[in-house]
């Protein structure tokens, strides 16, 4: 059984991004990423801090806009418009979730799609669906890189994607389909989940329910990717019962140290792609 080591691969990717960032800086171009954080959700604060630190490490300049949760939609859109027009900003990231009174879709659509380094804008989702992506969602992009690194060919494979969210499940299914896999998407309303998962050559779970995927739901020798992040008794855990599932699979991602670090590396990667798009 092979552990898919996202932490080590992400480190390598960050190093190569750092080199390219330095080359841009030598030409007087400073890659810039703007973060918008609305409210005081503690998990969101942790994520933005982690992403800001990752930018610092590779030399990407970051701007942080922290706003009170009472802010209205128009005020938020105005900040986004200002960042859309700012030539120093190559990427804009609005940390989700937003407070309930703000329409998430409207906010995502307000971002210039050329600065949408999260890949959430309908233009970018549409490009991905057409098999001609510009910016793709960081988590599934990181998983594709991880599979590639371990020479796991997805072409012709039966893949089951558990979770149909916009951030991971749906774009992951599109990327895998584009790469020639046969993909089935499962979600909360799926009946007999086990029947579906246990025939998968590659099983990916992005739900956020610890222990959802048990040993008897997984095929012998399958590749298993765990996107889930939950806290149980102070420990970060995924969706997959790692201890038992890891006994029968060929490859598995750990939580933490699997998909998570790849997501952040892909955010930096997409920011650099945006710089290249604009400056080259
Ligand atoms: P989401 O809420 O957008 O989607 C969750 C999906 O799970 C939905 O499609 C829902 O139908 C499905 N679901 C819920 N209960 C289910 C069940 N019992 N059986 C089958 N499907 C079920 O969530 P998301 O944003 O995609 O995040 C999912 C998880 O992945 C969370 O734990 C999140 O923290 C984590 N996540 C991790 C990373 C990372 O970098 N590792 C990145 C993004 C999200």
XYZ file of C-alpha atoms and ligand atoms in Angstrom:
324
model
C 0.000 0.000 0.000
C 1.315 3.405 -0.989
C 0.532 6.572 0.939
C -0.033 9.461 -1.463
C 2.173 12.069 0.153
C 0.618 15.419 -0.687
C 2.767 17.241 1.817
C 6.045 16.401 0.085
C 4.696 16.997 -3.425
C 3.173 20.330 -2.365
C 6.540 21.414 -0.961
C 8.242 20.650 -4.287
C 5.590 22.563 -6.206
C 5.933 25.556 -3.860
C 9.695 25.597 -4.426
C 9.310 25.694 -8.189
C 6.639 28.410 -7.888
C 9.026 30.434 -5.730
C 11.663 30.292 -8.475
C 9.193 31.509 -11.090
C 7.921 34.267 -8.787
C 11.523 35.447 -8.386
C 11.976 35.528 -12.157
C 8.923 37.789 -12.434
C 10.230 39.990 -9.641
C 13.525 40.411 -11.489
C 11.464 41.864 -14.337
C 9.716 44.215 -11.902
C 6.457 42.235 -11.772
C 5.237 41.361 -8.284
C 2.561 38.654 -8.239
C -0.288 39.801 -5.981
C -3.200 37.940 -4.390
C -6.073 39.649 -2.553
C -7.991 37.853 0.189
C -11.436 38.915 1.301
C -12.650 37.598 4.619
C -16.129 38.561 5.815
C -17.063 38.007 9.444
C -15.257 36.133 12.176
C -15.746 32.448 11.360
C -12.754 30.861 13.165
C -12.171 28.140 10.530
C -12.187 30.757 7.755
C -9.675 32.851 9.691
C -7.374 29.837 10.006
C -7.659 29.092 6.260
C -6.930 32.694 5.243
C -3.952 32.838 7.603
C -2.568 29.592 6.169
C -3.000 30.817 2.597
C -1.441 34.213 3.412
C 1.572 32.474 4.943
C 1.914 30.230 1.876
C 1.963 33.345 -0.324
C 4.641 34.944 1.825
C 6.821 31.845 1.579
C 6.890 31.895 -2.219
C 7.121 35.691 -2.475
C 3.559 36.423 -3.623
C 2.395 39.766 -2.275
C -0.908 39.443 -0.454
C -3.529 41.995 0.503
C -6.035 41.162 3.221
C -9.478 42.752 3.277
C -11.197 41.829 6.514
C -14.782 42.982 6.754
C -17.438 42.862 9.459
C -20.212 40.307 9.004
C -22.791 43.139 8.783
C -21.371 44.341 5.459
C -23.985 44.381 2.692
C -23.768 42.805 -0.745
C -23.178 46.076 -2.568
C -20.299 47.086 -0.303
C -18.678 43.721 -0.902
C -19.193 43.914 -4.662
C -17.635 47.404 -4.629
C -14.486 46.053 -2.965
C -14.308 43.267 -5.557
C -14.719 45.799 -8.399
C -11.880 47.857 -6.957
C -9.667 44.748 -6.882
C -10.754 43.762 -10.412
C -9.448 47.152 -11.585
C -6.229 47.054 -9.576
C -3.363 46.025 -11.922
C -1.237 44.933 -8.939
C -3.772 42.224 -8.070
C -3.525 39.014 -10.119
C -5.873 36.896 -8.046
C -8.924 37.503 -5.866
C -10.058 34.996 -3.249
C -13.288 35.462 -1.329
C -13.186 33.059 1.590
C -16.386 31.003 1.814
C -18.831 30.605 3.426
C -20.255 34.129 3.403
C -22.866 35.351 5.910
C -26.369 34.198 4.982
C -27.652 37.626 3.889
C -25.079 37.739 1.090
C -25.746 35.870 -2.152
C -22.641 33.769 -2.737
C -23.362 33.346 -6.451
C -23.567 37.105 -6.989
C -20.236 37.612 -5.239
C -18.464 34.890 -7.196
C -19.822 36.339 -10.444
C -18.556 39.811 -9.485
C -14.958 38.582 -9.594
C -13.156 39.157 -12.896
C -12.894 35.602 -14.275
C -9.262 36.314 -15.208
C -8.507 36.850 -11.504
C -10.681 33.950 -10.305
C -7.809 31.821 -9.017
C -10.284 29.642 -7.065
C -11.930 28.630 -10.343
C -15.442 29.095 -8.931
C -16.744 31.646 -11.485
C -19.358 30.213 -13.894
C -17.080 31.177 -16.797
C -14.286 29.040 -15.386
C -16.625 26.190 -14.417
C -18.040 26.375 -17.954
C -14.579 26.244 -19.520
C -13.785 23.205 -17.409
C -17.055 21.549 -18.455
C -16.111 22.140 -22.100
C -12.708 20.533 -21.553
C -10.824 23.786 -22.083
C -10.099 25.044 -18.540
C -8.610 28.437 -17.690
C -8.651 28.363 -13.865
C -9.791 25.195 -12.134
C -10.806 24.639 -8.533
C -7.677 24.080 -6.433
C -8.657 20.923 -4.532
C -9.529 18.735 -7.541
C -6.601 20.210 -9.472
C -4.304 19.183 -6.610
C -5.758 15.658 -6.667
C -5.099 15.372 -10.412
C -1.466 16.424 -9.820
C -1.138 13.891 -7.003
C -2.501 11.059 -9.186
C -0.138 12.103 -11.972
C 2.850 12.176 -9.631
C 2.192 8.578 -8.591
C 1.624 7.520 -12.237
C -2.003 6.583 -11.598
C -3.613 6.667 -15.020
C -7.305 7.507 -14.785
C -8.139 6.728 -18.421
C -10.843 4.085 -18.635
C -11.020 3.707 -14.853
C -14.289 3.528 -12.941
C -14.284 6.438 -10.532
C -16.824 7.083 -7.808
C -16.943 10.643 -6.512
C -18.772 10.865 -3.193
C -19.890 14.469 -2.681
C -21.269 16.756 -5.376
C -20.221 20.142 -4.014
C -19.162 23.012 -6.275
C -15.697 23.243 -4.729
C -14.612 19.621 -5.075
C -17.165 17.030 -6.202
C -18.463 18.601 -9.415
C -15.183 20.025 -10.764
C -13.393 16.786 -9.801
C -15.902 14.762 -11.823
C -15.387 17.080 -14.804
C -11.588 16.882 -14.630
C -11.670 13.097 -14.430
C -14.164 12.869 -17.290
C -11.938 15.151 -19.373
C -9.055 12.794 -18.587
C -10.972 9.751 -19.840
C -12.342 8.233 -16.627
C -15.890 6.899 -16.236
C -17.271 8.883 -13.330
C -20.267 8.347 -11.095
C -21.183 11.168 -8.706
C -22.842 10.244 -5.405
C -24.366 12.568 -2.813
C -26.708 12.757 0.143
C -29.666 11.380 -1.881
C -27.755 8.487 -3.416
C -29.308 5.124 -2.600
C -27.123 2.125 -1.701
C -23.882 4.100 -1.600
C -21.911 0.970 -0.740
C -22.970 -0.806 -3.950
C -21.499 2.057 -5.923
C -18.295 2.645 -3.970
C -17.234 -0.992 -3.748
C -16.806 -1.359 -7.494
C -14.702 1.806 -7.906
C -11.124 1.595 -9.162
C -10.666 5.097 -7.771
C -12.818 6.298 -4.890
C -12.827 9.945 -3.820
C -14.768 11.297 -0.865
C -15.462 15.002 -0.299
C -18.296 15.057 2.212
C -17.064 16.031 5.685
C -18.454 13.027 7.589
C -15.823 11.136 9.586
C -15.931 7.359 9.067
C -18.401 7.581 6.148
C -16.284 5.263 3.984
C -15.681 1.934 5.671
C -13.598 -1.075 4.719
C -16.521 -3.052 3.260
C -17.348 -0.159 0.900
C -13.985 -0.276 -0.874
C -12.692 -2.626 -3.569
C -9.499 -4.594 -2.947
C -6.580 -2.704 -4.556
C -8.524 0.528 -5.145
C -7.015 4.027 -5.065
C -8.693 6.039 -2.311
C -8.595 9.814 -1.956
C -9.896 11.520 1.167
C -10.846 15.193 0.830
C -12.937 15.451 3.991
C -11.772 17.589 6.889
C -13.499 17.298 10.253
C -12.426 17.732 13.844
C -12.985 14.852 16.227
C -11.773 15.243 19.796
C -9.289 17.901 18.714
C -7.889 15.766 15.870
C -8.237 16.501 12.151
C -9.802 13.514 10.367
C -11.147 12.725 6.908
C -14.205 10.817 5.626
C -12.398 7.510 5.339
C -11.801 4.990 8.094
C -8.071 5.107 7.351
C -6.944 2.385 9.728
C -9.109 -0.340 8.202
C -9.466 0.893 4.618
C -5.690 1.290 4.201
C -5.299 -2.495 4.728
C -6.975 -3.390 1.457
C -6.206 -0.560 -0.995
C -3.243 0.051 -3.325
C -2.993 3.815 -2.657
C -4.524 6.134 -0.080
C -4.194 9.772 1.001
C -3.664 10.544 4.685
C -5.548 13.275 6.559
C -3.775 15.545 7.289
C -0.905 15.561 4.782
C -2.727 14.367 1.653
C -5.101 16.604 -0.269
C -4.959 19.665 2.024
C -1.392 20.806 1.246
C -2.035 20.244 -2.472
C -5.017 22.609 -2.355
C -2.857 25.442 -1.059
C -0.063 24.692 -3.537
C -2.634 24.891 -6.365
C -3.833 28.275 -5.143
C -0.277 29.571 -5.592
C -0.039 27.741 -8.928
C -3.240 29.376 -10.193
C -2.038 32.800 -9.044
C 1.152 32.311 -11.028
C -0.929 31.193 -14.032
C -2.864 34.439 -13.741
C 0.385 36.435 -13.712
C 1.525 34.586 -16.834
C -1.807 35.217 -18.535
C -1.562 38.951 -17.889
C 2.131 39.650 -18.177
C 3.435 37.306 -20.876
P -20.268 20.588 0.236
O -21.151 20.867 1.387
O -20.213 21.523 -0.923
O -20.605 19.154 -0.361
C -20.823 18.059 0.455
C -21.419 16.958 -0.403
O -21.531 15.797 0.387
C -22.827 17.267 -0.939
O -22.866 16.952 -2.324
C -23.740 16.308 -0.158
O -24.841 15.872 -0.915
C -22.790 15.173 0.117
N -23.153 14.364 1.286
C -23.528 14.792 2.530
N -23.780 13.725 3.323
C -23.578 12.625 2.568
C -23.701 11.243 2.836
N -24.060 10.785 4.015
N -23.414 10.386 1.829
C -23.045 10.828 0.599
N -22.895 12.129 0.299
C -23.191 13.010 1.278
O -18.827 20.387 0.856
P -17.358 20.643 0.252
O -17.074 22.084 0.267
O -17.191 19.874 -1.026
O -16.491 19.985 1.398
C -16.599 18.620 1.722
C -15.539 18.259 2.738
O -14.262 18.435 2.154
C -15.532 19.104 4.020
O -15.108 18.300 5.089
C -14.477 20.153 3.717
O -13.889 20.669 4.899
C -13.487 19.336 2.944
N -12.626 20.093 2.042
C -11.308 19.838 2.124
C -10.436 20.464 1.269
C -8.984 20.128 1.337
O -8.176 20.878 0.843
N -8.621 18.975 1.914
C -10.914 21.399 0.359
C -12.279 21.624 0.262
C -13.134 20.958 1.119
